[in-house]
Amino acid sequence: MKHSRTTLLALIFFVVIICESNSSLANDETFTQCLTSNSDPKHPISSAVIFPGNRSYSSVLEAYIRNLRFNTSATPKPFLIIAATHESHVQAAVTCGRRHNLQMKTRSGGHDYDGLSYVTYSGKPFFVLDMFNLRSVDVDLASKTAWVQSGAILGEVYYYIWEKSKTLAYPAGICPTVGVGGHVSGGGYGNMMRKYGLTVDNTIDARMVDVNGNILDRKMMGEDLYWAINGGGGGSFGVVLAYKINLVEVPENVTVFRVSRTLEQNATEIVHQWQQVASVLPDELFIRVVIDVVNGTVSSQKTVRASFVGMFLGDATTLLSILNRRLPELGLVRSDCTETSWIQSVLFWTNIRVDTSETVLLQRNQTVNYLKRKSDYVREPISRTGLESIWKKMIELEIPTMAFNPYGGMMGRVPSTATPFPYRAGNLWKIQYGANWREDRLTNRYMELTRELYRFMTPYVSKNPRQSYFNYRDVDLGINSHDGVVRSYVEGERYGKKYFNGNFERLVKIKTRVDSGNFFRNEQSIPVKP
């Protein structure tokens, strides 16, 4: 009886929401029958459709919310989740969502920093197409390629490659719980970017569902659309089911290190020298710098700490020879270095102890915080005086951090128009601003502190436009209300030019051709041309 009441309440809720979104629909059966009739009967969609009254609704929704800012009682919730287990479920979601004029959000790993894959800022009803069940990784050693479904996480991709080969890898992000769909389609990067470029520089095919519910591969979709979903974000053009990726060669052992220096330990001079050489070091060497504020060694005064985290595709002896010549200020010594397999280096970069079982990469759960992220690009070295001014501001603010990720190498050799990701040659490094916190009451303050540091950095970063990284989604750059084609384009141009620069108009042209009705949309999607 209790179960019947729950089902009835869910049904009533669903009918109300659907009627609000489209008054021409009389009841929920129209939409659910549409889903059933447009999916493969051999793979019934009924078990994949989850209503708010279902016992699994909250657990499925919350499993891939990676930012606690979007897991509060006030957060808009989807009226329905489709946890697709077969490609036909994706086709049905697109076909029926479009037919009934319902907004669909597509989620693979949930790492969208501002939650655009599973929340709405408009207050309008929406449903979530959740891809986490579509997670196969099919590695072909003979061709050194793999087909990877969008719902896989990076840790699974790395693990299943490693199972087949100890000298093949994939140049993608350092966080193993990030979903493939969003990461690859937005131009994902990792600590092999200087050697092998971005994820989108290493894709060779894709399968996607277009606005008509058809499944297309690269040949069928054509080079323009294939170009768009390789760095322009798949969510504006369709639903990417899988990517075919190139695997890259790595040595049996790589070298990793992590050393920290405070201002009292000459951090300013080391960072100043790092920015001169980080983008021109051998392609095999990637050195990230993380800047944060910590307690000083003298009294209770705060100081700035610079942590240098590196990976070298080679042995420690060669690494030390390079850095003793090119960055002696760092003072790296043999005891700072760890030689290990590439797969174990993934654990190192995730702050998991080296020698932990590689199966940890298959775990999808992670510690979740409230967080805010922003991004910038630096094109000219910052003077010592400039760095000292930045440190002073960071100590004042105390909370926000910055991560400097060096460019150069392959990143400078790929043309800016080769993929929608435009920021290649001429960029020294990318900045990621970040703040994490554990209590909702701190949200407004910590977000404003992060924005204040971002504003302070204006003189030191790119201009016209002030460049931003699409995969570090930031709604401070603008939100698209999709209220009329002209207004939508104007709003989309504000953030679109920052993310895609000169490639934005080509993305708009492709969007207009393949989805003129703007079904695939979110608060920062590519708009159609008026």
mmCIF file of N, CA and C in Angstrom, residues 443-513:
data_model
loop_
_atom_site.group_PDB
_atom_site.id
_atom_site.type_symbol
_atom_site.label_atom_id
_atom_site.label_comp_id
_atom_site.label_asym_id
_atom_site.label_seq_id
_atom_site.Cartn_x
_atom_site.Cartn_y
_atom_site.Cartn_z
ATOM 1 N N THR A 443 29.169 29.946 1.491
ATOM 2 C CA THR A 443 29.142 29.979 0.031
ATOM 3 C C THR A 443 29.336 31.378 -0.544
ATOM 4 N N ASN A 444 28.537 32.320 -0.148
ATOM 5 C CA ASN A 444 28.616 33.661 -0.729
ATOM 6 C C ASN A 444 29.985 34.293 -0.501
ATOM 7 N N ARG A 445 30.507 34.124 0.702
ATOM 8 C CA ARG A 445 31.801 34.741 1.025
ATOM 9 C C ARG A 445 32.926 34.125 0.201
ATOM 10 N N TYR A 446 32.985 32.809 0.136
ATOM 11 C CA TYR A 446 34.096 32.149 -0.565
ATOM 12 C C TYR A 446 34.011 32.386 -2.075
ATOM 13 N N MET A 447 32.804 32.441 -2.599
ATOM 14 C CA MET A 447 32.677 32.724 -4.024
ATOM 15 C C MET A 447 33.123 34.144 -4.330
ATOM 16 N N GLU A 448 32.786 35.083 -3.474
ATOM 17 C CA GLU A 448 33.189 36.464 -3.702
ATOM 18 C C GLU A 448 34.700 36.634 -3.558
ATOM 19 N N LEU A 449 35.324 35.906 -2.630
ATOM 20 C CA LEU A 449 36.781 35.962 -2.492
ATOM 21 C C LEU A 449 37.464 35.469 -3.763
ATOM 22 N N THR A 450 36.921 34.412 -4.359
ATOM 23 C CA THR A 450 37.479 33.876 -5.600
ATOM 24 C C THR A 450 37.334 34.885 -6.730
ATOM 25 N N ARG A 451 36.167 35.513 -6.812
ATOM 26 C CA ARG A 451 35.945 36.534 -7.840
ATOM 27 C C ARG A 451 36.862 37.740 -7.629
ATOM 28 N N GLU A 452 37.130 38.087 -6.366
ATOM 29 C CA GLU A 452 37.993 39.225 -6.097
ATOM 30 C C GLU A 452 39.418 38.957 -6.568
ATOM 31 N N LEU A 453 39.910 37.759 -6.355
ATOM 32 C CA LEU A 453 41.251 37.418 -6.842
ATOM 33 C C LEU A 453 41.269 37.455 -8.373
ATOM 34 N N TYR A 454 40.223 36.933 -8.989
ATOM 35 C CA TYR A 454 40.102 36.963 -10.454
ATOM 36 C C TYR A 454 40.145 38.402 -10.964
ATOM 37 N N ARG A 455 39.412 39.298 -10.320
ATOM 38 C CA ARG A 455 39.420 40.704 -10.737
ATOM 39 C C ARG A 455 40.810 41.312 -10.567
ATOM 40 N N PHE A 456 41.468 40.973 -9.467
ATOM 41 C CA PHE A 456 42.799 41.522 -9.189
ATOM 42 C C PHE A 456 43.805 41.111 -10.263
ATOM 43 N N MET A 457 43.627 39.931 -10.838
ATOM 44 C CA MET A 457 44.579 39.400 -11.812
ATOM 45 C C MET A 457 44.412 40.005 -13.206
ATOM 46 N N THR A 458 43.434 40.875 -13.389
ATOM 47 C CA THR A 458 43.137 41.431 -14.719
ATOM 48 C C THR A 458 44.364 41.986 -15.444
ATOM 49 N N PRO A 459 45.255 42.749 -14.811
ATOM 50 C CA PRO A 459 46.394 43.314 -15.552
ATOM 51 C C PRO A 459 47.397 42.274 -16.042
ATOM 52 N N TYR A 460 47.349 41.068 -15.498
ATOM 53 C CA TYR A 460 48.397 40.088 -15.766
ATOM 54 C C TYR A 460 47.999 39.010 -16.778
ATOM 55 N N VAL A 461 46.754 39.043 -17.228
ATOM 56 C CA VAL A 461 46.249 37.937 -18.047
ATOM 57 C C VAL A 461 45.819 38.433 -19.435
ATOM 58 N N SER A 462 45.343 37.507 -20.257
ATOM 59 C CA SER A 462 44.970 37.815 -21.640
ATOM 60 C C SER A 462 43.839 38.846 -21.693
ATOM 61 N N LYS A 463 43.765 39.525 -22.830
ATOM 62 C CA LYS A 463 42.776 40.589 -23.004
ATOM 63 C C LYS A 463 42.176 40.515 -24.410
ATOM 64 N N ASN A 464 40.957 41.011 -24.529
ATOM 65 C CA ASN A 464 40.288 41.177 -25.837
ATOM 66 C C ASN A 464 40.319 39.927 -26.715
ATOM 67 N N PRO A 465 39.689 38.836 -26.342
ATOM 68 C CA PRO A 465 38.923 38.689 -25.100
ATOM 69 C C PRO A 465 39.803 38.206 -23.948
ATOM 70 N N ARG A 466 39.270 38.334 -22.750
ATOM 71 C CA ARG A 466 39.901 37.688 -21.606
ATOM 72 C C ARG A 466 39.554 36.206 -21.703
ATOM 73 N N GLN A 467 40.546 35.397 -22.051
ATOM 74 C CA GLN A 467 40.325 34.006 -22.411
ATOM 75 C C GLN A 467 39.928 33.155 -21.206
ATOM 76 N N SER A 468 39.065 32.179 -21.446
ATOM 77 C CA SER A 468 38.649 31.236 -20.407
ATOM 78 C C SER A 468 38.580 29.838 -21.002
ATOM 79 N N TYR A 469 38.715 28.851 -20.140
ATOM 80 C CA TYR A 469 38.727 27.451 -20.558
ATOM 81 C C TYR A 469 37.335 26.862 -20.426
ATOM 82 N N PHE A 470 36.802 26.363 -21.536
ATOM 83 C CA PHE A 470 35.419 25.886 -21.575
ATOM 84 C C PHE A 470 35.135 24.797 -20.546
ATOM 85 N N ASN A 471 36.080 23.893 -20.318
ATOM 86 C CA ASN A 471 35.829 22.814 -19.367
ATOM 87 C C ASN A 471 35.855 23.277 -17.912
ATOM 88 N N TYR A 472 36.296 24.504 -17.661
ATOM 89 C CA TYR A 472 36.160 25.100 -16.330
ATOM 90 C C TYR A 472 34.946 26.034 -16.366
ATOM 91 N N ARG A 473 33.799 25.466 -16.622
ATOM 92 C CA ARG A 473 32.578 26.237 -16.841
ATOM 93 C C ARG A 473 32.367 27.245 -15.718
ATOM 94 N N ASP A 474 32.069 28.489 -16.100
ATOM 95 C CA ASP A 474 31.986 29.591 -15.145
ATOM 96 C C ASP A 474 30.823 30.499 -15.549
ATOM 97 N N VAL A 475 29.703 30.410 -14.821
ATOM 98 C CA VAL A 475 28.519 31.196 -15.201
ATOM 99 C C VAL A 475 28.698 32.679 -14.922
ATOM 100 N N ASP A 476 29.785 33.076 -14.226
ATOM 101 C CA ASP A 476 30.063 34.499 -14.068
ATOM 102 C C ASP A 476 30.305 35.164 -15.419
ATOM 103 N N LEU A 477 30.678 34.379 -16.424
ATOM 104 C CA LEU A 477 30.968 34.932 -17.749
ATOM 105 C C LEU A 477 29.698 35.230 -18.539
ATOM 106 N N GLY A 478 28.567 34.742 -18.055
ATOM 107 C CA GLY A 478 27.312 34.983 -18.745
ATOM 108 C C GLY A 478 26.422 33.761 -18.755
ATOM 109 N N ILE A 479 25.127 33.996 -18.781
ATOM 110 C CA ILE A 479 24.128 32.929 -18.823
ATOM 111 C C ILE A 479 23.178 33.205 -19.982
ATOM 112 N N ASN A 480 22.853 32.154 -20.704
ATOM 113 C CA ASN A 480 21.936 32.282 -21.832
ATOM 114 C C ASN A 480 20.530 31.881 -21.397
ATOM 115 N N SER A 481 19.607 32.812 -21.521
ATOM 116 C CA SER A 481 18.219 32.544 -21.138
ATOM 117 C C SER A 481 17.441 31.861 -22.252
ATOM 118 N N HIS A 482 18.009 31.852 -23.479
ATOM 119 C CA HIS A 482 17.345 31.267 -24.655
ATOM 120 C C HIS A 482 15.937 31.856 -24.854
ATOM 121 N N ASP A 483 15.851 33.150 -24.604
ATOM 122 C CA ASP A 483 14.582 33.861 -24.742
ATOM 123 C C ASP A 483 14.597 34.634 -26.054
ATOM 124 N N GLY A 484 14.300 33.945 -27.142
ATOM 125 C CA GLY A 484 14.336 34.563 -28.466
ATOM 126 C C GLY A 484 15.698 34.388 -29.110
ATOM 127 N N VAL A 485 15.722 34.202 -30.417
ATOM 128 C CA VAL A 485 16.956 33.876 -31.129
ATOM 129 C C VAL A 485 17.973 35.008 -31.058
ATOM 130 N N VAL A 486 17.538 36.246 -31.227
ATOM 131 C CA VAL A 486 18.472 37.376 -31.217
ATOM 132 C C VAL A 486 19.098 37.543 -29.841
ATOM 133 N N ARG A 487 18.269 37.558 -28.817
ATOM 134 C CA ARG A 487 18.798 37.712 -27.457
ATOM 135 C C ARG A 487 19.704 36.545 -27.092
ATOM 136 N N SER A 488 19.323 35.348 -27.488
ATOM 137 C CA SER A 488 20.131 34.166 -27.195
ATOM 138 C C SER A 488 21.510 34.279 -27.829
ATOM 139 N N TYR A 489 21.570 34.770 -29.059
ATOM 140 C CA TYR A 489 22.865 34.922 -29.720
ATOM 141 C C TYR A 489 23.729 35.958 -29.002
ATOM 142 N N VAL A 490 23.143 37.081 -28.643
ATOM 143 C CA VAL A 490 23.891 38.143 -27.948
ATOM 144 C C VAL A 490 24.429 37.628 -26.621
ATOM 145 N N GLU A 491 23.588 36.923 -25.878
ATOM 146 C CA GLU A 491 24.028 36.373 -24.593
ATOM 147 C C GLU A 491 25.090 35.300 -24.808
ATOM 148 N N GLY A 492 24.916 34.472 -25.827
ATOM 149 C CA GLY A 492 25.876 33.413 -26.102
ATOM 150 C C GLY A 492 27.219 33.939 -26.550
ATOM 151 N N GLU A 493 27.211 35.056 -27.245
ATOM 152 C CA GLU A 493 28.462 35.645 -27.717
ATOM 153 C C GLU A 493 29.343 36.102 -26.555
ATOM 154 N N ARG A 494 28.708 36.531 -25.456
ATOM 155 C CA ARG A 494 29.471 37.050 -24.310
ATOM 156 C C ARG A 494 30.410 36.007 -23.736
ATOM 157 N N TYR A 495 29.880 34.809 -23.477
ATOM 158 C CA TYR A 495 30.759 33.767 -22.945
ATOM 159 C C TYR A 495 31.437 32.986 -24.067
ATOM 160 N N GLY A 496 30.759 32.882 -25.234
ATOM 161 C CA GLY A 496 31.298 32.077 -26.322
ATOM 162 C C GLY A 496 32.619 32.593 -26.854
ATOM 163 N N LYS A 497 32.760 33.912 -26.966
ATOM 164 C CA LYS A 497 34.014 34.488 -27.454
ATOM 165 C C LYS A 497 35.149 34.260 -26.449
ATOM 166 N N LYS A 498 34.824 34.244 -25.168
ATOM 167 C CA LYS A 498 35.853 33.997 -24.149
ATOM 168 C C LYS A 498 36.326 32.550 -24.178
ATOM 169 N N TYR A 499 35.404 31.642 -24.418
ATOM 170 C CA TYR A 499 35.775 30.222 -24.465
ATOM 171 C C TYR A 499 36.426 29.828 -25.790
ATOM 172 N N PHE A 500 35.909 30.378 -26.902
ATOM 173 C CA PHE A 500 36.293 29.859 -28.216
ATOM 174 C C PHE A 500 36.934 30.882 -29.143
ATOM 175 N N ASN A 501 36.963 32.140 -28.727
ATOM 176 C CA ASN A 501 37.619 33.190 -29.485
ATOM 177 C C ASN A 501 37.188 33.161 -30.958
ATOM 178 N N GLY A 502 38.134 33.058 -31.884
ATOM 179 C CA GLY A 502 37.820 33.113 -33.302
ATOM 180 C C GLY A 502 37.061 31.918 -33.837
ATOM 181 N N ASN A 503 36.970 30.845 -33.050
ATOM 182 C CA ASN A 503 36.235 29.656 -33.483
ATOM 183 C C ASN A 503 34.744 29.714 -33.141
ATOM 184 N N PHE A 504 34.342 30.747 -32.406
ATOM 185 C CA PHE A 504 32.954 30.819 -31.955
ATOM 186 C C PHE A 504 31.978 30.883 -33.124
ATOM 187 N N GLU A 505 32.254 31.727 -34.115
ATOM 188 C CA GLU A 505 31.309 31.895 -35.216
ATOM 189 C C GLU A 505 31.166 30.618 -36.043
ATOM 190 N N ARG A 506 32.238 29.865 -36.185
ATOM 191 C CA ARG A 506 32.125 28.595 -36.910
ATOM 192 C C ARG A 506 31.235 27.623 -36.129
ATOM 193 N N LEU A 507 31.366 27.618 -34.809
ATOM 194 C CA LEU A 507 30.510 26.770 -33.983
ATOM 195 C C LEU A 507 29.044 27.178 -34.123
ATOM 196 N N VAL A 508 28.777 28.474 -34.153
ATOM 197 C CA VAL A 508 27.407 28.981 -34.323
ATOM 198 C C VAL A 508 26.843 28.528 -35.667
ATOM 199 N N LYS A 509 27.644 28.617 -36.701
ATOM 200 C CA LYS A 509 27.203 28.217 -38.038
ATOM 201 C C LYS A 509 26.831 26.736 -38.068
ATOM 202 N N ILE A 510 27.668 25.900 -37.440
ATOM 203 C CA ILE A 510 27.397 24.458 -37.404
ATOM 204 C C ILE A 510 26.158 24.171 -36.570
ATOM 205 N N LYS A 511 26.062 24.829 -35.422
ATOM 206 C CA LYS A 511 24.894 24.672 -34.552
ATOM 207 C C LYS A 511 23.603 25.005 -35.308
ATOM 208 N N THR A 512 23.622 26.100 -36.032
ATOM 209 C CA THR A 512 22.435 26.544 -36.763
ATOM 210 C C THR A 512 22.030 25.525 -37.818
ATOM 211 N N ARG A 513 23.015 24.884 -38.421
ATOM 212 C CA ARG A 513 22.723 23.898 -39.466
ATOM 213 C C ARG A 513 22.189 22.599 -38.890
#
